[in-house]
Amino acid sequence: QEAAAAAGQEEQDVAVKEPLDLIRLSLDETVYVKLKGDREIKGRLHAYDQHLNMVLGEVEETVTYYVIDDETYEEILKTEKREKP
């Protein structure tokens, strides 16, 4: 019975019942965060709070933007990556 109770407790620990449960299971994993302004951040999730403020490490930010070619007036999609320690 103790083994069954321990297995039941372990199953509850990994169950996703609420959105924040998924974030909890992602601690110390690499996560992707999509932000306003066509920005994305990829990094290791160290901590978070109930407002979804996050502390990330080993971060790489990707910014996507359009540039208009002066000769053809074509919109050109550009992507810029920046690494943050």
PDB file of C-alpha atoms in Angstrom:
ATOM      1  CA  GLN A   1       0.000   0.000   0.000  1.00  0.00           C
ATOM      2  CA  GLU A   2       2.842   2.379   0.775  1.00  0.00           C
ATOM      3  CA  ALA A   3       4.277   1.858  -2.707  1.00  0.00           C
ATOM      4  CA  ALA A   4       0.876   2.541  -4.260  1.00  0.00           C
ATOM      5  CA  ALA A   5       0.481   5.694  -2.150  1.00  0.00           C
ATOM      6  CA  ALA A   6       3.971   6.870  -3.144  1.00  0.00           C
ATOM      7  CA  ALA A   7       3.203   6.205  -6.815  1.00  0.00           C
ATOM      8  CA  GLY A   8      -0.072   8.126  -6.487  1.00  0.00           C
ATOM      9  CA  GLN A   9       1.752  11.064  -4.893  1.00  0.00           C
ATOM     10  CA  GLU A  10       4.403  10.996  -7.639  1.00  0.00           C
ATOM     11  CA  GLU A  11       1.658  10.931 -10.283  1.00  0.00           C
ATOM     12  CA  GLN A  12       0.053  13.999  -8.681  1.00  0.00           C
ATOM     13  CA  ASP A  13       3.424  15.794  -8.725  1.00  0.00           C
ATOM     14  CA  VAL A  14       3.746  15.435 -12.520  1.00  0.00           C
ATOM     15  CA  ALA A  15       0.069  15.940 -13.395  1.00  0.00           C
ATOM     16  CA  VAL A  16      -0.828  19.103 -15.290  1.00  0.00           C
ATOM     17  CA  LYS A  17      -4.125  20.359 -13.889  1.00  0.00           C
ATOM     18  CA  GLU A  18      -3.551  24.115 -14.142  1.00  0.00           C
ATOM     19  CA  PRO A  19      -1.466  26.249 -16.541  1.00  0.00           C
ATOM     20  CA  LEU A  20       1.164  27.013 -13.883  1.00  0.00           C
ATOM     21  CA  ASP A  21       1.695  23.260 -13.404  1.00  0.00           C
ATOM     22  CA  LEU A  22       3.190  23.108 -16.890  1.00  0.00           C
ATOM     23  CA  ILE A  23       5.571  25.939 -16.025  1.00  0.00           C
ATOM     24  CA  ARG A  24       6.547  24.141 -12.788  1.00  0.00           C
ATOM     25  CA  LEU A  25       7.401  21.015 -14.786  1.00  0.00           C
ATOM     26  CA  SER A  26       9.591  23.149 -17.077  1.00  0.00           C
ATOM     27  CA  LEU A  27      11.924  24.353 -14.302  1.00  0.00           C
ATOM     28  CA  ASP A  28      15.577  23.879 -15.280  1.00  0.00           C
ATOM     29  CA  GLU A  29      14.512  23.119 -18.861  1.00  0.00           C
ATOM     30  CA  THR A  30      14.965  25.199 -22.006  1.00  0.00           C
ATOM     31  CA  VAL A  31      11.814  27.213 -22.758  1.00  0.00           C
ATOM     32  CA  TYR A  32      10.722  29.470 -25.612  1.00  0.00           C
ATOM     33  CA  VAL A  33       8.893  32.696 -24.748  1.00  0.00           C
ATOM     34  CA  LYS A  34       7.138  34.710 -27.469  1.00  0.00           C
ATOM     35  CA  LEU A  35       6.981  38.441 -26.675  1.00  0.00           C
ATOM     36  CA  LYS A  36       5.336  41.500 -28.188  1.00  0.00           C
ATOM     37  CA  GLY A  37       7.062  43.182 -31.096  1.00  0.00           C
ATOM     38  CA  ASP A  38       8.039  39.957 -32.919  1.00  0.00           C
ATOM     39  CA  ARG A  39      10.591  38.996 -30.257  1.00  0.00           C
ATOM     40  CA  GLU A  40      11.316  35.522 -28.945  1.00  0.00           C
ATOM     41  CA  ILE A  41      13.505  34.434 -26.067  1.00  0.00           C
ATOM     42  CA  LYS A  42      14.961  30.976 -25.569  1.00  0.00           C
ATOM     43  CA  GLY A  43      16.619  30.141 -22.262  1.00  0.00           C
ATOM     44  CA  ARG A  44      16.810  27.872 -19.237  1.00  0.00           C
ATOM     45  CA  LEU A  45      13.965  28.522 -16.778  1.00  0.00           C
ATOM     46  CA  HIS A  46      15.352  29.070 -13.262  1.00  0.00           C
ATOM     47  CA  ALA A  47      12.325  30.568 -11.466  1.00  0.00           C
ATOM     48  CA  TYR A  48       8.886  32.118 -11.975  1.00  0.00           C
ATOM     49  CA  ASP A  49       6.046  33.615  -9.942  1.00  0.00           C
ATOM     50  CA  GLN A  50       2.242  33.649 -10.080  1.00  0.00           C
ATOM     51  CA  HIS A  51       2.345  36.626 -12.477  1.00  0.00           C
ATOM     52  CA  LEU A  52       4.583  34.619 -14.867  1.00  0.00           C
ATOM     53  CA  ASN A  53       7.601  36.824 -14.308  1.00  0.00           C
ATOM     54  CA  MET A  54      10.449  34.496 -15.249  1.00  0.00           C
ATOM     55  CA  VAL A  55      14.125  34.239 -14.451  1.00  0.00           C
ATOM     56  CA  LEU A  56      15.997  32.722 -17.404  1.00  0.00           C
ATOM     57  CA  GLY A  57      19.656  31.886 -17.898  1.00  0.00           C
ATOM     58  CA  GLU A  58      21.725  31.168 -21.014  1.00  0.00           C
ATOM     59  CA  VAL A  59      19.345  33.369 -23.010  1.00  0.00           C
ATOM     60  CA  GLU A  60      19.199  33.898 -26.761  1.00  0.00           C
ATOM     61  CA  GLU A  61      16.879  36.645 -28.012  1.00  0.00           C
ATOM     62  CA  THR A  62      15.564  36.607 -31.583  1.00  0.00           C
ATOM     63  CA  VAL A  63      14.117  39.813 -33.067  1.00  0.00           C
ATOM     64  CA  THR A  64      12.265  39.692 -36.383  1.00  0.00           C
ATOM     65  CA  TYR A  65      11.610  42.865 -38.357  1.00  0.00           C
ATOM     66  CA  TYR A  66      11.002  44.130 -41.884  1.00  0.00           C
ATOM     67  CA  VAL A  67      13.323  46.375 -43.875  1.00  0.00           C
ATOM     68  CA  ILE A  68      12.195  48.155 -47.049  1.00  0.00           C
ATOM     69  CA  ASP A  69      14.628  47.930 -49.952  1.00  0.00           C
ATOM     70  CA  ASP A  70      15.345  51.475 -51.205  1.00  0.00           C
ATOM     71  CA  GLU A  71      15.496  50.425 -54.879  1.00  0.00           C
ATOM     72  CA  THR A  72      12.613  47.953 -55.199  1.00  0.00           C
ATOM     73  CA  TYR A  73      10.528  49.068 -52.190  1.00  0.00           C
ATOM     74  CA  GLU A  74      10.221  45.397 -51.309  1.00  0.00           C
ATOM     75  CA  GLU A  75       9.722  44.343 -47.707  1.00  0.00           C
ATOM     76  CA  ILE A  76      12.579  42.098 -46.612  1.00  0.00           C
ATOM     77  CA  LEU A  77      12.177  39.982 -43.494  1.00  0.00           C
ATOM     78  CA  LYS A  78      15.263  40.181 -41.246  1.00  0.00           C
ATOM     79  CA  THR A  79      16.077  38.141 -38.149  1.00  0.00           C
ATOM     80  CA  GLU A  80      18.655  39.174 -35.590  1.00  0.00           C
ATOM     81  CA  LYS A  81      19.868  36.955 -32.734  1.00  0.00           C
ATOM     82  CA  ARG A  82      21.527  38.186 -29.554  1.00  0.00           C
ATOM     83  CA  GLU A  83      22.936  36.090 -26.743  1.00  0.00           C
ATOM     84  CA  LYS A  84      22.706  37.218 -23.131  1.00  0.00           C
ATOM     85  CA  PRO A  85      24.761  35.542 -20.404  1.00  0.00           C
TER      86      PRO A  85
END
